[in-house]
Coordinates of N, CA and C in Angstrom, one line a residue:
M1 N 243.8 215.4 181.7 CA 242.3 214.9 182.1 C 242.1 215.6 183.3
K2 N 240.9 216.3 183.5 CA 240.5 216.8 185.0 C 240.4 215.9 185.8
E3 N 240.8 215.9 187.2 CA 240.6 214.9 188.3 C 239.6 215.3 189.0
I4 N 238.5 214.5 189.4 CA 237.7 215.0 190.2 C 237.3 213.9 191.4
N5 N 236.7 214.4 192.5 CA 236.4 213.2 193.4 C 235.0 212.8 193.1
I6 N 235.1 211.4 192.9 CA 233.8 210.9 192.4 C 233.1 209.9 193.4
S7 N 233.8 210.1 194.7 CA 233.1 208.9 195.6 C 231.7 209.2 196.0
T8 N 231.3 210.5 196.0 CA 229.8 210.6 196.2 C 229.1 210.6 194.9
A9 N 229.7 210.9 193.7 CA 229.1 210.7 192.5 C 229.0 209.2 192.1
A10 N 229.7 208.2 192.6 CA 229.8 206.8 192.3 C 228.5 206.2 193.2
T11 N 228.5 206.6 194.4 CA 227.6 206.0 195.4 C 226.2 206.4 194.8
R12 N 225.9 207.6 194.3 CA 224.7 207.9 193.9 C 224.3 207.2 192.6
L13 N 225.2 207.3 191.7 CA 225.0 206.6 190.4 C 224.8 205.1 190.5
R14 N 225.3 204.4 191.4 CA 225.2 203.0 191.7 C 223.7 202.8 192.3
K15 N 223.1 203.8 192.9 CA 221.9 203.6 193.5 C 220.7 204.1 192.4
S16 N 221.0 204.4 191.3 CA 220.2 205.0 190.3 C 219.4 203.5 189.9
P17 N 217.8 203.7 190.0 CA 217.0 202.7 190.0 C 217.2 201.9 188.5
L18 N 217.6 202.6 187.5 CA 217.6 202.1 186.1 C 219.1 201.6 185.8
T19 N 220.1 201.5 186.8 CA 221.2 201.0 186.5 C 221.2 199.5 186.6
K20 N 221.6 198.7 185.4 CA 221.4 197.4 185.2 C 222.6 196.7 186.2
S21 N 222.2 195.7 187.1 CA 223.2 195.2 187.8 C 224.3 194.3 187.3
D22 N 223.7 193.7 186.2 CA 224.7 192.9 185.4 C 225.7 193.7 184.6
T23 N 225.6 194.8 184.3 CA 226.5 195.7 183.4 C 227.4 196.5 184.6
G24 N 227.2 196.3 185.8 CA 228.0 197.1 186.7 C 229.5 197.0 186.7
L25 N 230.0 195.7 186.4 CA 231.3 195.3 186.5 C 232.0 196.1 185.2
S26 N 231.2 195.9 184.1 CA 231.6 196.6 182.8 C 231.7 198.1 182.9
D27 N 230.6 198.6 183.5 CA 230.7 200.1 183.6 C 231.7 200.5 184.5
Q28 N 232.2 200.0 185.6 CA 233.3 200.4 186.3 C 234.7 200.1 185.6
F29 N 234.8 199.1 184.9 CA 236.0 198.8 184.1 C 236.0 199.7 182.9
L30 N 235.0 200.2 182.3 CA 235.1 201.1 181.1 C 235.6 202.4 181.9
S31 N 235.1 202.8 183.0 CA 235.4 204.3 183.5 C 236.9 204.2 183.8
E32 N 237.3 203.2 184.1 CA 238.9 203.1 184.3 C 239.6 203.2 183.3
V33 N 239.1 202.5 182.0 CA 239.8 202.6 180.8 C 239.9 204.0 180.3
I34 N 238.6 204.7 180.5 CA 238.6 206.1 180.0 C 239.5 207.0 180.5
R35 N 239.6 206.9 182.0 CA 240.5 207.7 182.7 C 242.0 207.6 182.2
Q36 N 242.1 206.4 181.8 CA 243.7 206.1 181.5 C 244.1 206.4 180.0
N37 N 243.1 206.9 179.3 CA 243.1 207.2 177.7 C 242.5 208.6 177.4
D38 N 243.1 209.0 176.0 CA 242.7 210.3 175.6 C 241.5 210.3 174.8
F39 N 240.7 209.1 174.8 CA 239.7 208.6 173.8 C 238.6 210.0 173.6
V40 N 238.2 210.5 174.6 CA 236.9 211.7 174.3 C 237.6 213.0 174.5
Q41 N 238.7 213.1 174.6 CA 239.0 214.6 174.7 C 238.9 215.4 173.5
N42 N 238.2 216.5 173.7 CA 238.0 217.6 172.5 C 237.1 216.8 171.4
R43 N 236.3 216.0 171.7 CA 235.5 215.3 170.8 C 233.8 215.2 171.2
D44 N 233.2 215.2 170.1 CA 231.8 215.1 170.3 C 231.3 213.6 170.5
V45 N 230.8 213.1 171.6 CA 230.6 211.9 172.0 C 229.4 211.4 172.3
Y46 N 229.0 210.3 171.6 CA 227.6 209.7 171.8 C 227.7 208.5 172.9
F47 N 226.8 208.6 174.0 CA 226.9 207.3 174.9 C 225.5 206.8 174.9
P48 N 225.1 205.9 174.2 CA 223.7 205.3 174.4 C 223.5 204.8 175.6
Q49 N 222.4 205.2 176.2 CA 221.8 204.7 177.5 C 223.0 204.6 178.6
G50 N 223.6 206.0 178.5 CA 225.0 206.4 179.3 C 224.5 206.9 180.6
L51 N 223.5 207.6 180.8 CA 223.1 208.3 181.9 C 223.1 207.4 183.2
A52 N 223.5 208.0 184.4 CA 223.4 207.5 185.6 C 224.5 206.1 185.5
T53 N 225.6 206.2 184.7 CA 226.7 205.0 184.9 C 228.0 205.7 185.4
L54 N 228.7 205.0 185.9 CA 230.1 205.5 186.4 C 231.0 206.0 185.4
S55 N 230.7 205.3 184.1 CA 231.5 205.8 183.0 C 231.3 207.2 182.7
L56 N 230.0 207.4 182.8 CA 229.6 209.0 182.3 C 230.6 210.1 183.3
S57 N 230.8 209.7 184.4 CA 231.6 210.8 185.1 C 233.1 210.7 184.7
A58 N 233.5 209.7 184.1 CA 235.0 209.6 183.5 C 234.8 210.3 182.2
V59 N 233.6 210.2 181.4 CA 233.6 210.8 180.1 C 233.4 212.3 180.4
L60 N 232.8 212.8 181.4 CA 232.6 214.4 181.4 C 233.8 214.9 182.0
S61 N 234.6 214.2 182.7 CA 235.9 214.8 183.3 C 236.9 214.6 182.5
A62 N 236.7 214.1 181.2 CA 237.8 213.7 180.1 C 238.0 215.0 179.2
E63 N 237.2 215.9 179.3 CA 237.4 217.3 178.6 C 236.9 217.1 177.1
P64 N 235.4 216.4 177.0 CA 234.9 216.4 175.7 C 234.5 217.6 175.4
R65 N 234.1 218.0 174.1 CA 233.3 218.8 173.6 C 231.9 219.0 174.0
L66 N 231.2 217.8 173.7 CA 229.8 217.7 174.0 C 229.5 216.2 174.2
V67 N 228.9 215.9 175.0 CA 228.5 214.3 175.4 C 226.8 214.3 175.2
T68 N 226.5 213.4 174.3 CA 224.8 213.2 174.0 C 224.7 211.9 174.7
C69 N 223.8 211.9 175.6 CA 223.4 210.6 176.2 C 221.8 210.3 175.8
S70 N 221.6 208.8 175.4 CA 220.3 208.8 175.0 C 219.8 207.8 176.1
E71 N 218.3 207.8 176.2 CA 217.6 206.9 177.0 C 216.5 206.6 176.3
R72 N 215.8 205.5 176.7 CA 214.6 204.9 175.9 C 213.3 205.6 175.9
C73 N 213.3 206.4 177.0 CA 212.0 207.2 177.1 C 212.2 208.3 178.1
S74 N 211.2 209.1 178.0 CA 211.4 210.5 178.8 C 211.5 210.4 180.3
D75 N 210.9 209.3 180.9 CA 210.8 209.1 182.3 C 212.5 208.7 182.6
E76 N 213.0 207.8 181.8 CA 214.2 207.4 182.0 C 215.4 208.6 182.0
V77 N 215.1 209.5 180.9 CA 215.9 210.7 181.0 C 215.8 211.6 182.1
E78 N 214.6 211.7 182.6 CA 214.3 212.7 183.7 C 215.0 212.1 185.0
I79 N 214.8 210.7 185.1 CA 215.5 210.1 186.4 C 216.8 210.3 186.2
N80 N 217.4 209.7 185.2 CA 218.8 209.6 185.4 C 219.7 210.9 185.3
R81 N 219.0 212.0 184.5 CA 219.6 213.2 184.5 C 219.5 213.8 186.0
A82 N 218.6 213.6 186.6 CA 218.4 214.1 188.1 C 219.7 213.4 188.7
V83 N 219.9 212.1 188.8 CA 221.0 211.4 189.4 C 222.6 212.3 188.9
V84 N 222.5 212.5 187.7 CA 223.7 213.0 187.4 C 223.9 214.4 188.0
E85 N 222.9 215.2 188.1 CA 222.9 216.6 188.5 C 223.4 216.6 189.8
E86 N 222.9 215.5 190.7 CA 223.0 215.6 192.0 C 224.6 215.1 192.6
T87 N 225.3 214.6 191.5 CA 226.4 214.3 191.7 C 227.8 215.4 191.5
G88 N 227.2 216.6 190.9 CA 228.2 217.8 190.9 C 229.0 217.8 189.8
L89 N 228.7 216.8 188.7 CA 229.6 216.6 187.6 C 229.1 217.9 186.5
D90 N 230.1 218.2 185.8 CA 229.9 219.2 184.9 C 228.7 218.7 183.8
T91 N 227.5 219.3 183.8 CA 226.5 219.0 182.9 C 226.0 219.9 181.9
K92 N 227.0 221.2 181.8 CA 227.1 222.1 180.8 C 227.3 221.6 179.4
I93 N 228.0 220.4 179.5 CA 228.4 219.9 178.0 C 227.6 218.5 177.9
L94 N 226.6 218.2 178.6 CA 225.8 217.1 178.5 C 224.4 217.3 177.8
K95 N 224.1 216.6 176.8 CA 222.8 216.8 176.3 C 222.0 215.5 176.1
C96 N 220.8 215.3 177.0 CA 220.2 214.1 177.1 C 218.9 214.1 176.1
I97 N 218.7 213.0 175.4 CA 217.8 212.8 174.4 C 217.1 211.6 174.6
V98 N 215.9 211.4 174.1 CA 215.1 210.2 174.0 C 215.4 209.6 172.7
A99 N 216.0 208.3 172.4 CA 216.2 207.7 171.3 C 216.6 206.1 171.6
D100 N 216.4 205.5 170.5 CA 216.8 204.1 170.6 C 218.4 204.0 170.6
W101 N 218.7 202.8 170.7 CA 220.3 202.5 170.9 C 221.0 203.2 169.8
V102 N 220.9 202.8 168.6 CA 221.4 203.5 167.2 C 220.6 203.1 166.1
P103 N 220.4 203.9 165.1 CA 221.0 205.3 165.2 C 220.3 206.5 165.8
V104 N 220.9 207.5 165.8 CA 220.4 208.7 166.4 C 220.8 210.0 165.4
E105 N 220.0 211.0 165.4 CA 220.3 212.1 164.8 C 221.6 212.6 165.0
G106 N 222.3 213.2 164.2 CA 223.5 213.8 164.6 C 224.8 213.2 164.1
D107 N 226.1 213.7 164.1 CA 227.1 213.1 163.9 C 228.3 213.1 164.9
F108 N 229.0 212.2 165.1 CA 229.7 212.2 166.2 C 231.4 211.6 166.1
D109 N 232.3 212.1 166.7 CA 233.6 211.6 166.6 C 233.9 210.3 167.4
A110 N 233.0 210.1 168.3 CA 233.1 209.0 169.2 C 232.1 208.5 169.7
I111 N 231.9 207.1 169.9 CA 230.7 206.4 170.5 C 231.4 205.5 171.8
V112 N 230.9 205.8 172.9 CA 231.3 205.1 174.0 C 229.9 204.3 174.6
A113 N 230.1 202.8 174.8 CA 229.1 202.1 175.1 C 229.1 200.9 176.0
I114 N 228.3 200.6 176.8 CA 228.3 199.2 177.3 C 226.9 198.4 176.8
P115 N 227.2 197.8 175.8 CA 226.0 197.0 175.2 C 225.6 195.8 176.2
A116 N 224.2 196.0 176.4 CA 223.9 194.8 177.5 C 224.0 193.6 176.7
Y117 N 224.1 192.5 177.3 CA 224.1 191.1 176.8 C 223.0 190.3 177.6
F118 N 223.7 190.0 178.9 CA 222.7 189.0 179.8 C 221.4 189.5 179.8
S119 N 221.4 190.9 180.1 CA 220.1 191.8 180.5 C 219.5 192.3 179.3
S120 N 219.9 191.8 177.9 CA 219.3 192.6 176.7 C 217.7 192.5 176.8
G121 N 217.3 191.6 177.2 CA 215.8 191.1 177.1 C 215.4 190.9 175.6
K122 N 216.3 190.5 174.9 CA 216.1 190.0 173.6 C 216.3 188.6 173.3
I123 N 215.8 187.8 172.3 CA 216.0 186.4 172.1 C 217.3 186.3 171.6
N124 N 217.8 187.3 170.9 CA 219.1 187.4 170.4 C 220.0 188.3 171.4
R125 N 220.7 187.7 172.4 CA 221.4 188.6 173.4 C 222.5 189.5 172.9
R126 N 222.8 189.2 171.8 CA 223.7 190.0 171.0 C 223.2 191.3 170.4
Y127 N 222.0 191.4 170.4 CA 221.3 192.6 169.7 C 221.8 193.7 169.9
F128 N 222.0 194.5 171.0 CA 222.8 195.7 171.1 C 224.1 195.7 170.7
L129 N 224.9 194.6 171.1 CA 226.3 194.6 170.5 C 226.3 194.6 168.9
D130 N 225.5 193.8 168.2 CA 225.4 193.7 166.9 C 225.0 195.0 166.3
A131 N 223.9 195.6 166.9 CA 223.2 196.8 166.3 C 224.4 198.0 166.3
L132 N 225.3 198.0 167.4 CA 226.2 199.0 167.5 C 227.3 198.9 166.4
V133 N 227.8 197.7 166.3 CA 228.7 197.3 165.0 C 228.1 197.8 163.8
L134 N 226.7 197.3 163.5 CA 226.3 197.5 162.1 C 225.8 199.0 161.8
E135 N 225.4 199.7 163.0 CA 224.8 201.0 162.6 C 225.8 202.3 162.9
A136 N 226.8 201.9 163.4 CA 227.6 203.0 164.0 C 228.0 203.8 162.9
H137 N 228.3 203.3 161.7 CA 228.9 204.3 160.6 C 227.8 205.2 160.4
K138 N 226.5 205.2 160.6 CA 225.5 206.2 160.2 C 225.8 207.4 161.0
I139 N 226.2 207.2 162.2 CA 226.4 208.6 162.9 C 228.0 208.9 163.4
L140 N 228.8 208.2 162.7 CA 230.3 208.4 163.1 C 230.8 209.4 161.9
R141 N 231.5 210.4 162.4 CA 232.3 211.0 161.2 C 233.4 210.1 160.7
P142 N 233.9 210.5 159.4 CA 235.1 209.7 159.0 C 236.2 209.4 160.1
H143 N 236.6 208.1 159.9 CA 237.5 207.8 160.9 C 237.1 207.9 162.5
G144 N 235.7 208.0 162.6 CA 235.4 208.0 164.0 C 235.5 206.6 164.7
E145 N 235.4 206.6 166.0 CA 235.8 205.5 166.7 C 234.6 205.2 167.7
I146 N 234.7 203.9 168.0 CA 234.0 203.2 169.1 C 234.8 202.6 170.2
L147 N 234.4 203.0 171.3 CA 234.9 202.4 172.6 C 234.0 201.6 173.5
F148 N 234.0 200.2 173.6 CA 233.1 199.6 174.2 C 233.6 198.3 175.0
V149 N 232.8 198.1 175.9 CA 233.1 196.7 176.7 C 232.3 195.6 176.4
Q150 N 233.0 194.6 176.1 CA 232.2 193.1 175.9 C 232.7 192.2 176.8
G151 N 232.1 191.2 177.5 CA 232.5 190.1 178.1 C 232.8 188.8 177.1
S152 N 233.4 188.1 177.6 CA 233.8 186.8 176.7 C 232.5 185.8 176.6
T153 N 231.7 186.1 177.7 CA 230.5 185.2 177.5 C 229.6 185.5 176.3
A154 N 229.9 186.7 175.6 CA 229.0 187.3 174.4 C 229.8 186.8 173.0
D155 N 230.8 186.1 173.1 CA 231.5 185.7 171.9 C 232.4 186.6 171.3
I156 N 233.8 186.8 171.8 CA 234.5 187.7 171.4 C 235.0 187.5 170.0
E157 N 235.0 186.2 169.5 CA 235.6 185.9 168.3 C 234.6 186.5 167.2
R158 N 233.4 186.2 167.4 CA 232.4 186.7 166.5 C 232.5 188.3 166.3
T159 N 232.7 188.8 167.5 CA 232.9 190.3 167.4 C 233.7 190.9 166.6
Q160 N 235.0 190.1 166.8 CA 236.0 190.5 165.7 C 235.8 190.3 164.5
V161 N 235.2 189.2 164.0 CA 234.7 188.9 162.5 C 233.6 190.0 162.1
E162 N 232.7 190.6 162.9 CA 231.8 191.4 162.6 C 232.5 192.9 162.5
L163 N 233.5 193.2 163.4 CA 234.0 194.6 163.2 C 234.6 194.5 162.0
D164 N 235.3 193.5 161.5 CA 236.5 193.6 160.3 C 235.3 193.6 159.3
R165 N 234.2 193.0 159.2 CA 233.3 192.8 158.1 C 232.7 194.2 157.8
N166 N 232.3 195.1 159.0 CA 231.9 196.4 158.8 C 232.8 197.5 158.7
G167 N 234.0 197.2 158.4 CA 235.0 198.3 157.9 C 235.8 198.8 159.4
F168 N 235.8 198.1 160.2 CA 236.7 198.8 161.4 C 238.1 198.1 161.7
D169 N 238.8 198.9 161.9 CA 240.3 198.4 162.6 C 240.0 198.6 164.0
F170 N 240.6 197.7 164.7 CA 240.3 197.7 166.1 C 241.5 196.9 166.8
N171 N 241.4 197.4 168.1 CA 242.5 196.7 169.0 C 241.9 196.6 170.6
F172 N 242.5 195.7 171.3 CA 242.0 195.4 172.8 C 242.9 196.5 173.4
V173 N 242.1 197.4 174.1 CA 242.8 198.6 174.9 C 243.2 197.9 176.4
A174 N 242.3 197.0 177.0 CA 242.6 196.5 178.1 C 241.6 195.2 178.5
Q175 N 241.9 194.3 179.3 CA 241.0 193.4 179.6 C 241.3 193.1 181.0
K176 N 240.1 192.4 181.7 CA 240.2 192.2 183.1 C 239.2 191.0 183.3
A177 N 239.7 190.0 184.0 CA 239.2 188.7 184.4 C 238.1 189.1 185.8
V178 N 236.8 188.9 185.6 CA 236.1 189.0 186.7 C 235.1 187.7 187.0
S179 N 234.6 187.4 188.3 CA 233.9 186.5 188.5 C 232.4 186.7 188.3
F180 N 231.9 185.6 188.0 CA 230.3 185.6 187.3 C 229.6 186.2 188.5
P181 N 228.8 187.1 188.2 CA 227.7 187.6 188.9 C 226.9 186.4 189.4
E182 N 226.0 186.6 190.6 CA 225.3 185.5 190.9 C 224.1 185.3 189.9
A183 N 223.7 186.5 189.3 CA 222.7 186.4 188.4 C 222.9 185.4 187.2
Y184 N 224.2 185.3 186.7 CA 224.7 184.4 185.7 C 224.3 183.1 186.1
L185 N 224.8 182.7 187.4 CA 224.8 181.4 187.8 C 223.4 180.9 188.1
K186 N 222.3 181.9 188.4 CA 220.8 181.3 188.6 C 220.2 181.2 187.4
D187 N 220.7 181.6 186.3 CA 220.0 181.5 184.9 C 220.5 180.2 184.2
T188 N 220.0 179.2 184.3 CA 220.3 177.9 183.8 C 220.3 177.9 182.3
A189 N 219.3 178.6 181.7 CA 219.4 178.6 180.3 C 220.6 179.5 179.7
F190 N 221.1 180.6 180.4 CA 222.4 181.2 180.1 C 223.6 180.5 180.2
M191 N 223.5 179.7 181.2 CA 224.8 178.9 181.7 C 225.0 177.8 180.4
D192 N 223.8 177.4 180.2 CA 223.9 176.2 178.9 C 224.2 177.0 177.7
E193 N 223.7 177.9 177.4 CA 224.1 178.9 176.2 C 225.7 179.1 175.9
I194 N 226.4 179.6 177.2 CA 227.7 180.0 177.0 C 228.5 178.7 177.0
R195 N 228.1 177.7 177.3 CA 228.9 176.4 177.2 C 229.2 176.1 175.6
H196 N 228.5 176.6 174.8 CA 228.9 176.3 173.4 C 229.7 177.6 172.7
I197 N 229.9 178.7 173.4 CA 230.9 179.7 172.9 C 232.1 179.6 173.4
P198 N 232.8 179.7 172.1 CA 234.4 179.4 172.4 C 235.0 180.5 173.5
N199 N 235.7 180.0 174.3 CA 236.4 180.6 175.3 C 235.5 181.7 176.1
A200 N 234.2 181.4 176.5 CA 233.3 182.3 177.1 C 233.7 182.2 178.4
F201 N 234.4 181.3 179.2 CA 234.7 181.3 180.7 C 235.8 180.6 181.1
E202 N 236.3 180.6 182.0 CA 237.3 179.9 182.6 C 237.0 179.6 184.1
M203 N 237.4 178.3 184.4 CA 237.3 177.8 185.7 C 238.6 178.0 186.7
R204 N 238.4 178.8 187.8 CA 239.5 178.8 188.8 C 239.1 178.4 190.1
N205 N 239.8 177.4 190.6 CA 239.5 176.8 192.1 C 238.0 176.7 192.1
G206 N 237.2 176.2 191.1 CA 235.8 176.0 191.1 C 234.9 177.2 191.0
F207 N 235.4 178.2 190.6 CA 234.6 179.4 190.2 C 234.7 179.8 188.9
H208 N 233.5 180.3 188.3 CA 233.5 180.8 187.0 C 234.1 182.0 186.9
F209 N 235.0 182.4 185.8 CA 235.5 183.8 185.5 C 235.1 184.2 184.0
E210 N 234.8 185.3 183.8 CA 234.6 185.8 182.4 C 235.8 187.0 182.2
T211 N 236.1 187.1 181.1 CA 237.2 188.2 180.6 C 236.3 189.3 180.0
L212 N 236.4 190.5 180.8 CA 236.0 191.8 180.1 C 237.0 192.4 179.1
Y213 N 236.5 192.7 177.9 CA 237.6 193.4 177.0 C 237.1 194.7 176.7
A214 N 237.9 195.8 176.8 CA 237.6 197.0 176.1 C 238.3 197.2 174.9
I215 N 237.4 197.4 173.8 CA 237.7 197.3 172.5 C 237.7 198.8 172.0
R216 N 238.7 199.3 171.3 CA 238.5 200.4 170.4 C 238.6 200.2 168.9
A217 N 237.8 200.8 168.3 CA 237.4 200.3 166.8 C 237.3 201.6 166.1
V218 N 238.1 201.6 165.1 CA 238.2 203.0 164.2 C 237.3 202.6 162.8
L219 N 236.6 203.5 162.4 CA 235.9 203.2 161.2 C 236.7 203.7 159.9
A220 N 237.6 202.6 159.5 CA 238.7 202.9 158.4 C 238.0 202.9 157.2
R221 N 236.7 201.9 157.0 CA 236.1 201.7 155.7 C 234.6 201.9 155.9
S222 N 233.9 202.4 154.9 CA 232.5 202.4 155.0 C 231.7 202.4 153.6

């Protein structure tokens, strides 16, 4: 894997106006996991809503063949591509498109994703996570893979059931406990919801902690 100095890149990516604050910890965690594994090397990768994320710098430096990033509208593509170009990262292997989460035209060896949960904007907070698991087979090549991060507040047990039900063999690549962002604590409806989710969080010295999981899933059956 090529090593690059991403201090300037990280600063600029964090300042992108379209980076969701509540996915910041997941983004940082995913970038660490990518740098420690060969998940994207020599592969065609799809990264939905991946522009202006710290993880993108890790993906681009991990020697993929091509990285396709999607955003929801042309304005987001233009803003976030400009942010990426300012970082000095190799954008020759980066393709930016306007598309929904999934599916998207084309076929890929791998999908890298940070499905929004708290900030999904949907009545069903798992909308993007469930869509990823349900629709990935449409754009993955045989035995293609997904690498994504999910927090324990999004019901990790349910995700395991859905992955198995949709033909994926999976394992947990890494996990990391993080304290709740302030936005969680201020949202009383969210805090009430997660109390009904098994193992959603734990208390440590009076503070709420969530576990982030990096999950690698291989499409074994479709």
